[in-house]
């Protein structure tokens, strides 16, 4: 009989209750399956009672649903409420007490519950502090008639992250999570606290072993609570009551480190200097002894020192000149494509000056331009003198085309030692000059090609619409005058001129019967006319050299008040080119006769331009244009 009893006891001891327990990330209560208040306490009890739990780690909202559906048998760390007690079975001995705290970031000015009005509040989905119909913040704020926007999250950690990034204005979390994690996210608690709760382990009511497990848990928790030296209090002290170390600010650490580094550096420098002084002192003593013995050598020694100083000074001056020469070369090379060099003469003169500054062995030099057999002296250096030998002299010829040629002559000093370096420098001068002339030549070819294209397009338009011929030229001339008055660059003046010439090129696609119609246009015909800037833009934009012109043409019928076409641009949104063409175009249209009307009187046209300043036209462009017209009249 005793043997049977023993076997029964042993069998009972090794019974393993099948239980799936849900865990969710909620530090310090739950961190993972082994760390946190609940996992460590449960693992202690289950190991003691020989129970093998199956932990299911998921988000809190998902675990609530799994507990309701029976996918898990129990859920650790759940606050008790009447509403939850109707759905789940709780153990009797609570593990922790907790309450809700509203946290804010340092930019917030929330002080009391009424400051939450119209704020964004982060809450944990299905959390008792949020959704409970008696104690949840949702119900509390409804009772106070406080309107807020709730943002639901799957974890307290996600709520704190959102608050630290100002995505929400306040966060509702439990006290223990806030205590453990607020410093990490630089957040602060408010005086808004509510809903004190006891925290238990909740069970699915249909779990067959719930009564046995609850009994085991309650007995163990009760005994552990009675013993103040038990693991229960060790765990609580570990996660809740350990004082935080005073964190030294980073700037203090950095200051201490730098100070320490400077002190060590000064000590080392002092030691090195002391040693150097000692060494130098020994050398001086030895030298003094030698000087006393050799007074006769003192004068020659001083002369040697003076000679060395003079040599160092010479080297310093030479080095300074080399540095300046390098700067000049870098500047000259980097300027090779700059817009300011509109003439080849200017760049070649600057390059000539650079060479005569760098090379010390040049006695005389001259830069000459031959244009249509006419000789023009661009620059001279030094004084011209005759001598018998000219073996070291250099003559460099640079040709642009059949009409223009440049000649650079350099008379070198007879005593010049390093002829190889001089020749290399002059060869570099020739290479740079040739490269610049080549670039200018290609730029002129490109500009001529673009001008030929534009002239061809204008010629084609003139055959289509005779009125456009003189109109485009007049608009282009007035546009260039406005650009000159605005002191725009030569390049931009050129683009404005060609844009104005092409501003009506899109009318090629408008039928003649509409363009030259004597009577008024129908709405459909007017809408077709309004498409001509878009047609021009589409035709020009695909050419790399005409893109800026294409944009200027597209918007020349935009209005300053935004009521123009095709894109309804307003004010400064309208490109400067288009602003200028718009005024010049309107002026020539008013002051030129057409098939269906006579030209407007200039005074009347001026009144129209002034009246529409700030409405149809840019006020700045109007002011400049009217000044041009008045100058012409005077």
Coordinates of C-alpha atoms in Angstrom, one line a residue:
X1 CA 0.0 0.0 0.0
X2 CA 2.8 2.4 0.9
X3 CA 4.5 1.6 -2.5
X4 CA 1.3 2.5 -4.3
X5 CA 0.9 5.8 -2.4
X6 CA 4.6 6.7 -3.1
X7 CA 4.0 6.0 -6.9
X8 CA 0.9 8.2 -6.8
X9 CA 2.8 11.1 -5.1
X10 CA 5.7 10.8 -7.6
X11 CA 3.3 10.8 -10.6
X12 CA 1.4 13.8 -9.2
X13 CA 4.8 15.6 -8.8
X14 CA 5.7 15.2 -12.4
X15 CA 2.3 16.2 -13.8
X16 CA 2.8 18.9 -16.3
X17 CA -0.2 21.2 -16.8
X18 CA -0.5 22.2 -20.5
X19 CA -0.7 26.0 -20.4
X20 CA -0.1 28.7 -23.0
X21 CA 0.6 32.1 -21.4
X22 CA 0.6 35.4 -23.4
X23 CA 3.4 37.9 -22.8
X24 CA 3.7 41.4 -24.3
X25 CA 6.5 43.9 -24.2
X26 CA 5.8 46.2 -21.2
X27 CA 9.1 46.9 -19.4
X28 CA 9.8 46.6 -16.5
X29 CA 6.9 44.2 -16.0
X30 CA 7.6 42.2 -19.1
X31 CA 10.7 42.5 -21.2
X32 CA 11.0 39.0 -22.8
X33 CA 10.3 35.4 -21.7
X34 CA 13.0 35.4 -19.1
X35 CA 13.3 39.1 -18.0
X36 CA 10.8 41.3 -16.3
X37 CA 8.8 41.2 -13.1
X38 CA 6.1 38.8 -14.4
X39 CA 8.4 36.4 -16.4
X40 CA 10.9 36.0 -13.5
X41 CA 8.3 35.5 -10.9
X42 CA 6.2 33.0 -13.0
X43 CA 9.4 31.1 -14.1
X44 CA 10.3 30.7 -10.4
X45 CA 6.9 29.4 -9.4
X46 CA 6.5 27.1 -12.5
X47 CA 10.0 25.6 -12.0
X48 CA 9.3 25.0 -8.4
X49 CA 5.9 23.4 -9.2
X50 CA 7.3 21.5 -12.2
X51 CA 5.0 23.3 -14.6
X52 CA 6.2 23.7 -18.2
X53 CA 4.6 26.9 -19.7
X54 CA 4.4 27.7 -23.4
X55 CA 5.0 31.5 -23.7
X56 CA 3.3 33.3 -26.6
X57 CA 4.9 36.7 -27.2
X58 CA 2.7 39.2 -29.2
X59 CA 1.3 42.7 -29.0
X60 CA -1.2 43.5 -26.2
X61 CA -4.3 43.9 -28.5
X62 CA -3.5 40.6 -30.3
X63 CA -3.1 38.7 -27.0
X64 CA -6.5 40.1 -25.7
X65 CA -8.1 38.7 -28.8
X66 CA -6.3 35.3 -28.5
X67 CA -7.3 35.1 -24.8
X68 CA -11.0 35.7 -25.8
X69 CA -10.9 33.1 -28.6
X70 CA -9.0 30.5 -26.5
X71 CA -5.8 30.5 -28.6
X72 CA -4.0 31.1 -25.3
X73 CA -5.0 29.9 -21.9
X74 CA -3.7 32.9 -19.8
X75 CA -2.4 36.4 -20.1
X76 CA 0.2 37.8 -17.7
X77 CA 0.0 41.4 -16.4
X78 CA -3.6 42.3 -16.8
X79 CA -5.3 45.0 -14.8
X80 CA -8.6 43.9 -13.1
X81 CA -11.9 45.6 -14.1
X82 CA -15.5 44.6 -13.9
X83 CA -15.8 44.5 -17.7
X84 CA -12.8 42.2 -17.9
X85 CA -14.0 40.0 -15.1
X86 CA -17.1 39.2 -17.2
X87 CA -14.8 37.8 -19.9
X88 CA -11.9 36.3 -18.1
X89 CA -11.1 34.5 -14.8
X90 CA -8.4 36.2 -12.6
X91 CA -6.3 34.7 -9.9
X92 CA -7.1 35.9 -6.4
X93 CA -3.7 37.1 -5.2
X94 CA -2.7 40.3 -7.1
X95 CA 1.0 40.7 -8.1
X96 CA 1.3 44.4 -8.4
X97 CA -0.8 47.5 -8.0
X98 CA -0.6 50.2 -10.7
X99 CA -2.4 53.3 -12.0
X100 CA -2.4 55.4 -15.2
X101 CA -0.2 58.5 -15.6
X102 CA -0.4 61.1 -18.4
X103 CA 3.1 61.9 -19.8
X104 CA 4.2 64.8 -21.9
X105 CA 7.4 66.0 -23.6
X106 CA 9.3 69.2 -22.7
X107 CA 7.7 71.2 -25.4
X108 CA 4.2 70.7 -24.0
X109 CA 2.2 73.0 -21.7
X110 CA -0.3 70.5 -20.4
X111 CA -0.7 70.9 -16.6
X112 CA -4.2 69.6 -15.7
X113 CA -6.9 67.4 -17.3
X114 CA -8.6 70.4 -18.9
X115 CA -5.5 71.2 -20.9
X116 CA -6.1 68.0 -22.9
X117 CA -8.9 69.8 -24.8
X118 CA -8.3 69.2 -28.6
X119 CA -5.0 67.4 -28.0
X120 CA -3.7 64.2 -29.6
X121 CA -3.5 61.5 -27.0
X122 CA -1.6 58.2 -27.5
X123 CA -3.2 55.1 -25.9
X124 CA -2.7 51.4 -25.9
X125 CA -5.3 49.6 -27.9
X126 CA -7.7 47.6 -25.6
X127 CA -5.9 48.9 -22.5
X128 CA -8.1 49.2 -19.4
X129 CA -6.8 52.7 -18.8
X130 CA -8.1 53.6 -22.2
X131 CA -11.2 51.6 -23.1
X132 CA -12.7 50.5 -19.7
X133 CA -16.3 51.9 -19.5
X134 CA -15.9 52.9 -15.9
X135 CA -12.2 53.8 -15.3
X136 CA -10.8 54.4 -18.8
X137 CA -9.6 57.9 -19.8
X138 CA -12.0 57.9 -22.7
X139 CA -15.0 57.7 -20.3
X140 CA -13.4 60.1 -17.9
X141 CA -12.9 62.8 -20.6
X142 CA -16.5 62.2 -21.8
X143 CA -17.8 62.9 -18.3
X144 CA -15.9 66.2 -18.3
X145 CA -17.0 67.0 -21.9
X146 CA -13.4 67.3 -23.0
X147 CA -12.9 66.7 -26.8
X148 CA -9.6 64.9 -27.8
X149 CA -8.2 62.8 -30.6
X150 CA -7.1 59.3 -29.5
X151 CA -4.3 57.6 -31.4
X152 CA -4.2 53.8 -30.7
X153 CA -0.8 51.9 -30.5
X154 CA 0.1 48.3 -30.0
X155 CA 2.6 48.9 -27.2
X156 CA 3.6 51.5 -24.6
X157 CA 7.0 51.8 -26.2
X158 CA 5.4 52.9 -29.5
X159 CA 3.4 55.5 -27.6
X160 CA 6.6 57.0 -26.0
X161 CA 8.4 57.0 -29.3
X162 CA 5.5 58.9 -30.9
X163 CA 5.4 61.4 -28.0
X164 CA 9.2 62.0 -28.2
X165 CA 8.9 62.9 -31.9
X166 CA 5.9 65.3 -31.3
X167 CA 3.5 63.0 -33.3
X168 CA 1.2 63.2 -30.3
X169 CA 0.7 65.7 -27.5
X170 CA 0.3 63.3 -24.5
X171 CA 0.6 59.6 -23.6
X172 CA -1.4 57.4 -21.3
X173 CA 0.8 54.6 -19.8
X174 CA 0.9 52.7 -16.5
X175 CA 3.0 54.0 -13.7
X176 CA 5.7 51.3 -13.7
X177 CA 6.4 51.6 -17.5
X178 CA 6.6 55.4 -17.1
X179 CA 9.1 55.2 -14.2
X180 CA 11.3 52.8 -16.0
X181 CA 11.3 54.3 -19.5
X182 CA 10.5 58.1 -19.3
X183 CA 14.2 59.2 -19.0
X184 CA 15.2 57.2 -22.1
X185 CA 12.7 59.2 -24.2
X186 CA 13.2 62.5 -22.3
X187 CA 9.6 62.7 -21.2
X188 CA 8.0 64.0 -18.0
X189 CA 4.9 62.9 -16.0
X190 CA 2.0 65.2 -15.3
X191 CA -0.2 65.4 -12.2
X192 CA -3.0 63.7 -14.2
X193 CA -3.2 60.2 -12.6
X194 CA -6.3 57.9 -12.5
X195 CA -7.7 54.4 -12.2
X196 CA -5.6 52.6 -9.6
X197 CA -5.7 48.9 -10.4
X198 CA -4.5 45.6 -9.1
X199 CA -2.5 43.6 -11.7
X200 CA -3.2 39.8 -12.0
X201 CA -2.9 36.9 -14.4
X202 CA -6.1 36.4 -16.4
X203 CA -7.3 33.0 -17.7
X204 CA -9.7 31.9 -20.4
X205 CA -12.8 30.7 -18.6
X206 CA -12.9 27.6 -20.7
X207 CA -9.4 26.6 -19.8
X208 CA -9.8 23.2 -18.1
X209 CA -6.8 23.5 -15.7
X210 CA -7.4 27.1 -14.6
X211 CA -8.6 26.3 -11.1
X212 CA -5.5 24.2 -10.4
X213 CA -3.1 26.8 -11.8
X214 CA -4.8 29.6 -10.0
X215 CA -4.6 27.7 -6.7
X216 CA -0.9 27.0 -7.2
X217 CA -0.1 30.6 -8.2
X218 CA -2.1 32.2 -5.3
X219 CA -0.5 29.9 -2.7
X220 CA 3.0 30.7 -3.9
X221 CA 2.4 34.4 -4.3
X222 CA 0.8 34.7 -0.8
X223 CA 3.8 32.9 0.8
X224 CA 6.3 35.0 -1.1
X225 CA 4.6 38.2 0.0
X226 CA 4.8 37.2 3.7
X227 CA 8.5 36.7 3.5
X228 CA 10.3 40.0 2.9
X229 CA 13.5 38.2 2.0
X230 CA 11.8 36.2 -0.8
X231 CA 12.5 36.3 -4.5
X232 CA 9.3 38.3 -4.9
X233 CA 10.8 41.4 -3.2
X234 CA 14.1 40.8 -4.8
X235 CA 12.5 41.1 -8.2
X236 CA 10.5 44.2 -7.3
X237 CA 13.6 45.9 -5.9
X238 CA 15.5 44.9 -9.0
X239 CA 13.1 46.6 -11.4
X240 CA 11.2 49.2 -9.4
X241 CA 13.2 50.5 -6.4
X242 CA 16.8 50.6 -7.5
X243 CA 18.0 54.2 -7.4
X244 CA 19.2 55.5 -10.7
X245 CA 22.8 56.5 -11.0
X246 CA 23.4 60.2 -11.4
X247 CA 24.2 60.5 -15.1
X248 CA 27.1 62.8 -15.8
X249 CA 26.2 65.2 -18.7
X250 CA 28.1 64.5 -21.9
X251 CA 29.4 68.0 -22.0
X252 CA 30.9 67.5 -18.5
X253 CA 32.6 64.3 -19.7
X254 CA 33.8 66.0 -22.8
X255 CA 35.1 68.9 -20.8
X256 CA 36.9 66.6 -18.3
X257 CA 38.4 64.6 -21.2
X258 CA 39.6 67.7 -23.1
X259 CA 41.0 69.2 -19.9
X260 CA 42.8 65.9 -19.0
X261 CA 44.1 65.7 -22.6
X262 CA 45.4 69.3 -22.5
X263 CA 47.0 68.7 -19.1
X264 CA 48.8 65.6 -20.3
X265 CA 49.8 67.4 -23.5
X266 CA 51.2 70.3 -21.5
X267 CA 53.1 68.0 -19.2
X268 CA 54.6 66.1 -22.1
X269 CA 55.4 69.4 -23.9
X270 CA 57.0 70.7 -20.7
X271 CA 59.0 67.6 -20.3
X272 CA 60.2 67.7 -23.9
X273 CA 61.0 71.4 -23.6
X274 CA 62.9 70.8 -20.4
X275 CA 64.9 68.0 -22.1
X276 CA 65.5 70.2 -25.1
X277 CA 66.6 73.1 -22.9
X278 CA 69.0 70.8 -21.0
X279 CA 70.3 69.4 -24.2
X280 CA 70.7 72.9 -25.7
X281 CA 72.3 74.1 -22.5
X282 CA 74.9 71.4 -22.7
X283 CA 75.6 72.3 -26.3
X284 CA 75.9 76.0 -25.4
X285 CA 78.3 75.3 -22.6
X286 CA 80.4 73.2 -24.9
X287 CA 80.2 75.9 -27.6
X288 CA 81.2 78.6 -25.1
X289 CA 84.2 76.5 -24.1
X290 CA 85.1 76.2 -27.7
X291 CA 84.5 79.9 -28.3
X292 CA 86.8 80.8 -25.5
X293 CA 89.5 78.6 -27.0
X294 CA 88.8 79.8 -30.5
X295 CA 88.0 83.5 -30.4
X296 CA 89.7 83.8 -33.8
X297 CA 86.9 81.7 -35.4
X298 CA 84.1 83.9 -34.0
X299 CA 84.1 86.4 -36.9
X300 CA 84.0 83.7 -39.6
X301 CA 81.2 81.9 -37.7
X302 CA 79.1 85.1 -37.5
X303 CA 79.6 85.6 -41.2
X304 CA 78.4 82.1 -41.9
X305 CA 75.3 82.7 -39.9
X306 CA 74.6 85.9 -41.7
X307 CA 75.0 84.2 -45.0
X308 CA 72.6 81.4 -44.0
X309 CA 70.0 84.0 -42.9
X310 CA 70.3 85.8 -46.2
X311 CA 69.9 82.5 -48.0
X312 CA 66.8 81.7 -46.0
X313 CA 65.3 85.1 -46.7
X314 CA 66.0 84.6 -50.4
X315 CA 64.3 81.2 -50.3
X316 CA 61.3 82.7 -48.4
X317 CA 60.9 85.5 -51.1
X318 CA 61.2 82.9 -53.8
X319 CA 58.7 80.6 -52.1
X320 CA 56.2 83.5 -51.7
X321 CA 56.6 84.3 -55.4
X322 CA 56.0 80.6 -56.3
X323 CA 52.8 80.6 -54.2
X324 CA 51.6 83.8 -55.9
X325 CA 52.5 82.3 -59.3
X326 CA 50.5 79.2 -58.5
X327 CA 47.5 81.3 -57.4
X328 CA 47.6 83.2 -60.7
X329 CA 47.9 80.0 -62.8
X330 CA 44.9 78.4 -60.9
X331 CA 42.8 81.6 -61.4
X332 CA 43.8 81.8 -65.1
X333 CA 42.9 78.2 -65.8
X334 CA 39.7 78.2 -63.8
X335 CA 38.6 81.4 -65.6
X336 CA 38.9 79.8 -69.1
X337 CA 35.1 79.3 -69.5
X338 CA 33.9 82.3 -67.5
X339 CA 31.3 84.5 -69.0
X340 CA 33.2 87.7 -68.4
X341 CA 35.6 86.9 -71.2
X342 CA 33.5 88.1 -74.0
X343 CA 36.6 88.9 -76.1
X344 CA 39.6 86.7 -76.7
X345 CA 41.9 89.8 -76.2
X346 CA 41.0 90.1 -72.5
X347 CA 41.8 86.5 -71.6
X348 CA 45.0 86.3 -73.6
X349 CA 46.2 89.6 -72.0
X350 CA 45.6 88.1 -68.5
X351 CA 47.4 84.9 -69.5
X352 CA 50.3 86.9 -70.9
X353 CA 50.5 88.9 -67.6
X354 CA 50.6 85.6 -65.7
X355 CA 53.5 84.2 -67.7
X356 CA 55.6 87.4 -67.4
X357 CA 55.0 87.4 -63.7
X358 CA 56.0 83.7 -63.2
X359 CA 59.1 83.6 -65.4
X360 CA 62.0 85.7 -64.0
X361 CA 64.2 85.4 -67.1
X362 CA 62.1 87.5 -69.5
X363 CA 63.8 90.7 -70.5
X364 CA 61.1 91.8 -73.0
X365 CA 57.7 90.4 -74.2
X366 CA 54.9 91.6 -76.4
X367 CA 51.4 90.3 -77.4
X368 CA 50.2 91.3 -80.8
X369 CA 46.9 90.8 -82.6
X370 CA 46.7 90.7 -86.4
X371 CA 43.2 91.4 -87.7
X372 CA 42.6 91.7 -91.5
X373 CA 46.4 92.5 -91.8
X374 CA 46.1 95.2 -89.2
X375 CA 48.7 95.0 -86.4
X376 CA 47.4 95.8 -82.9
X377 CA 49.7 95.8 -79.8
X378 CA 47.7 94.3 -76.9
X379 CA 50.4 94.2 -74.2
X380 CA 54.1 94.9 -73.7
X381 CA 56.5 93.8 -70.9
X382 CA 60.0 95.2 -70.2
X383 CA 62.1 97.4 -72.4
X384 CA 62.9 96.4 -76.0
X385 CA 66.6 96.2 -76.7
X386 CA 68.7 94.7 -79.5
X387 CA 71.4 92.1 -79.1
X388 CA 73.3 89.8 -81.4
X389 CA 72.2 86.4 -80.1
X390 CA 68.6 85.4 -80.0
X391 CA 69.0 81.6 -79.5
X392 CA 66.8 81.5 -76.4
X393 CA 64.0 83.8 -77.6
X394 CA 60.6 82.3 -78.2
X395 CA 57.9 83.2 -80.8
X396 CA 54.4 81.7 -80.4
X397 CA 51.7 82.1 -83.1
X398 CA 48.0 81.4 -82.4
X399 CA 45.4 81.5 -85.2
X400 CA 41.6 81.8 -84.8
X401 CA 40.6 81.9 -88.4
X402 CA 41.7 83.4 -91.7
X403 CA 41.1 87.0 -90.4
X404 CA 42.5 87.0 -86.9
X405 CA 45.9 85.8 -85.6
X406 CA 47.8 86.4 -82.3
X407 CA 51.5 86.5 -81.9
X408 CA 53.4 86.3 -78.5
X409 CA 57.1 87.1 -78.4
X410 CA 59.4 86.5 -75.4
X411 CA 63.0 87.8 -75.3
X412 CA 64.9 85.7 -72.7
X413 CA 67.9 86.7 -70.5
X414 CA 71.2 85.4 -71.9
X415 CA 72.2 84.2 -68.4
X416 CA 69.1 82.2 -68.0
X417 CA 70.1 78.8 -66.4
X418 CA 67.0 76.6 -66.4
X419 CA 65.9 76.9 -70.0
X420 CA 63.9 73.6 -69.8
X421 CA 61.5 75.0 -67.2
X422 CA 61.1 78.2 -69.1
X423 CA 60.3 76.4 -72.3
X424 CA 57.8 74.2 -70.5
X425 CA 56.1 77.3 -69.0
X426 CA 55.9 79.0 -72.4
X427 CA 54.5 75.8 -73.9
X428 CA 51.8 75.7 -71.2
X429 CA 51.0 79.3 -72.2
X430 CA 50.5 78.2 -75.8
X431 CA 48.3 75.2 -74.7
X432 CA 46.1 77.4 -72.5
X433 CA 45.7 80.1 -75.1
X434 CA 44.9 77.6 -77.8
X435 CA 42.4 75.8 -75.5
X436 CA 40.6 79.1 -74.8
X437 CA 40.5 80.1 -78.4
X438 CA 39.1 76.7 -79.3
X439 CA 36.4 76.9 -76.6
X440 CA 35.4 80.4 -77.8
X441 CA 35.3 79.2 -81.4
X442 CA 33.1 76.3 -80.6
X443 CA 30.8 78.6 -78.5
X444 CA 30.5 81.0 -81.4
X445 CA 29.6 78.1 -83.7
X446 CA 27.0 76.9 -81.2
X447 CA 25.6 80.4 -80.9
X448 CA 25.5 80.8 -84.7
X449 CA 23.8 77.4 -85.1
X450 CA 21.1 78.5 -82.5
X451 CA 20.6 81.9 -84.3
X452 CA 20.2 80.1 -87.7
X453 CA 17.6 77.8 -86.2
X454 CA 15.7 80.8 -84.7
X455 CA 15.9 82.8 -87.9
X456 CA 14.6 79.9 -89.9
X457 CA 11.7 79.5 -87.5
X458 CA 10.9 83.2 -87.7
X459 CA 11.1 83.1 -91.5
X460 CA 8.7 80.2 -91.6
X461 CA 6.3 82.1 -89.3
X462 CA 6.4 85.2 -91.4
X463 CA 5.3 83.2 -94.5
X464 CA 2.4 81.9 -92.4
X465 CA 1.4 85.3 -90.9
X466 CA 2.6 88.5 -92.5
X467 CA 1.6 90.6 -89.4
X468 CA 4.1 88.6 -87.2
X469 CA 7.1 89.8 -89.2
X470 CA 7.4 93.3 -88.0
X471 CA 5.6 92.6 -84.7
X472 CA 8.2 90.0 -83.5
X473 CA 11.1 92.2 -84.5
X474 CA 9.6 95.2 -82.6
X475 CA 8.8 93.1 -79.5
X476 CA 12.4 91.7 -79.6
X477 CA 14.0 95.2 -79.8
X478 CA 11.9 96.6 -77.0
X479 CA 12.6 93.5 -74.9
X480 CA 16.3 93.9 -75.4
X481 CA 16.1 97.6 -74.4
X482 CA 14.3 96.6 -71.2
X483 CA 17.0 94.0 -70.4
X484 CA 19.7 96.6 -71.0
X485 CA 17.9 99.1 -68.7
X486 CA 17.8 96.4 -66.0
X487 CA 21.6 95.9 -66.4
X488 CA 21.2 92.2 -67.2
X489 CA 24.2 90.2 -68.4
X490 CA 25.0 90.1 -72.2
X491 CA 24.1 86.4 -72.3
X492 CA 20.7 87.0 -70.7
X493 CA 20.0 90.0 -73.0
X494 CA 20.7 87.7 -75.9
X495 CA 18.3 85.0 -74.6
X496 CA 15.6 87.6 -74.0
X497 CA 16.0 89.0 -77.6
X498 CA 15.7 85.5 -79.2
X499 CA 12.8 84.6 -76.9
X500 CA 10.9 87.7 -78.0
X501 CA 11.6 86.9 -81.7
X502 CA 10.1 83.5 -81.1
X503 CA 7.3 84.4 -78.8
X504 CA 4.6 83.9 -81.5
X505 CA 6.2 80.9 -83.3
X506 CA 3.4 78.7 -82.0
X507 CA 1.0 80.5 -84.3
X508 CA 2.3 78.4 -87.2
X509 CA -0.1 75.7 -85.9
X510 CA -3.1 78.2 -85.8
X511 CA -5.1 78.2 -89.1
X512 CA -4.9 81.5 -91.2
X513 CA -8.6 82.0 -91.2
X514 CA -8.5 82.4 -87.4
X515 CA -5.3 84.4 -87.2
X516 CA -6.4 87.0 -89.8
X517 CA -10.1 87.0 -89.0
X518 CA -11.6 90.5 -89.3
X519 CA -14.4 90.1 -86.9
X520 CA -14.5 88.9 -83.3
X521 CA -13.4 85.4 -82.4
X522 CA -15.7 82.7 -81.1
X523 CA -14.8 81.1 -77.7
X524 CA -13.5 78.0 -79.5
X525 CA -11.3 80.1 -81.8
X526 CA -10.0 82.1 -78.9
X527 CA -9.1 79.0 -77.0
X528 CA -7.3 77.7 -80.0
X529 CA -5.3 81.0 -80.3
X530 CA -4.4 80.7 -76.5
X531 CA -2.6 77.4 -77.3
X532 CA 0.2 79.1 -79.4
X533 CA 2.5 79.5 -76.3
X534 CA 2.2 75.8 -75.6
X535 CA 2.8 74.8 -79.2
X536 CA 6.0 77.0 -79.2
X537 CA 7.2 75.5 -75.9
X538 CA 6.7 71.9 -77.1
X539 CA 8.6 72.7 -80.3
X540 CA 11.6 74.3 -78.5
X541 CA 12.0 72.5 -75.2
X542 CA 13.6 69.4 -76.6
X543 CA 16.6 71.5 -77.8
X544 CA 19.3 71.7 -75.1
X545 CA 20.3 75.2 -76.2
X546 CA 16.7 76.5 -76.4
X547 CA 15.2 75.3 -73.1
X548 CA 15.4 78.7 -71.3
X549 CA 14.0 80.4 -74.4
X550 CA 11.2 77.7 -74.5
X551 CA 10.2 78.5 -70.9
X552 CA 10.2 82.3 -71.5
X553 CA 8.0 81.9 -74.6
X554 CA 5.5 79.6 -72.8
X555 CA 4.6 82.1 -70.2
X556 CA 4.6 85.4 -72.1
X557 CA 0.8 85.6 -71.8
X558 CA 0.7 85.0 -68.0
X559 CA -0.7 87.9 -66.0
X560 CA 0.7 89.4 -62.8
X561 CA -2.6 88.8 -61.0
X562 CA -2.7 85.1 -62.1
X563 CA -5.5 85.3 -64.6
X564 CA -3.3 84.7 -67.7
X565 CA -2.6 81.5 -69.7
X566 CA -1.6 78.8 -70.2
X567 CA -0.6 77.9 -66.6
X568 CA -2.1 80.8 -64.5
X569 CA 1.2 81.8 -63.0
X570 CA 1.1 84.7 -60.6
X571 CA 3.6 87.5 -59.7
X572 CA 7.2 86.4 -59.3
X573 CA 6.2 82.9 -60.4
X574 CA 6.3 84.2 -63.9
X575 CA 9.9 84.0 -65.4
X576 CA 11.7 87.4 -65.9
X577 CA 12.0 86.8 -69.6
X578 CA 8.2 86.3 -69.9
X579 CA 7.5 89.4 -67.7
X580 CA 9.6 91.5 -70.1
X581 CA 8.1 90.0 -73.3
X582 CA 4.6 90.4 -72.0
X583 CA 5.0 94.2 -71.6
X584 CA 6.8 94.7 -75.0
X585 CA 4.2 92.4 -76.8
X586 CA 1.2 94.4 -75.4
X587 CA 2.8 97.7 -76.3
X588 CA 3.5 96.8 -79.9
X589 CA 0.1 95.1 -80.3
X590 CA -1.7 98.3 -79.1
X591 CA 0.5 100.7 -81.2
X592 CA 0.4 98.7 -84.4
X593 CA -2.4 98.6 -87.0
X594 CA -4.1 95.4 -87.8
X595 CA -6.7 94.2 -90.4
X596 CA -9.6 94.7 -88.0
X597 CA -8.5 97.9 -86.2
X598 CA -6.3 100.9 -86.3
X599 CA -3.2 101.6 -84.1
X600 CA -3.9 103.1 -80.7
X601 CA -2.5 106.5 -79.9
X602 CA 0.8 106.3 -77.9
X603 CA -0.5 108.4 -75.0
X604 CA -3.6 106.1 -74.8
X605 CA -1.3 103.1 -74.9
X606 CA 0.8 104.5 -72.1
X607 CA -2.4 104.9 -70.0
X608 CA -3.3 101.3 -70.7
X609 CA 0.1 100.0 -69.6
X610 CA 0.0 102.1 -66.4
X611 CA -3.5 101.1 -65.6
X612 CA -2.6 97.4 -65.9
X613 CA 0.6 97.6 -63.8
X614 CA 0.3 95.1 -61.0
X615 CA -2.7 93.5 -62.8
X616 CA -1.6 92.3 -66.2
X617 CA 2.1 93.4 -66.0
X618 CA 5.0 93.4 -63.5
X619 CA 5.2 96.8 -61.8
X620 CA 9.0 96.8 -62.0
X621 CA 9.0 96.0 -65.8
X622 CA 6.3 98.6 -66.5
X623 CA 8.3 101.3 -64.7
X624 CA 11.5 100.5 -66.7
X625 CA 9.6 100.3 -70.0
X626 CA 7.7 103.6 -69.6
X627 CA 11.1 105.3 -68.8
X628 CA 12.4 103.9 -72.2
X629 CA 9.3 105.2 -74.1
X630 CA 9.6 108.6 -72.5
X631 CA 13.3 108.8 -73.4
X632 CA 12.3 108.0 -77.0
X633 CA 9.6 110.7 -77.1
X634 CA 12.1 113.3 -75.7

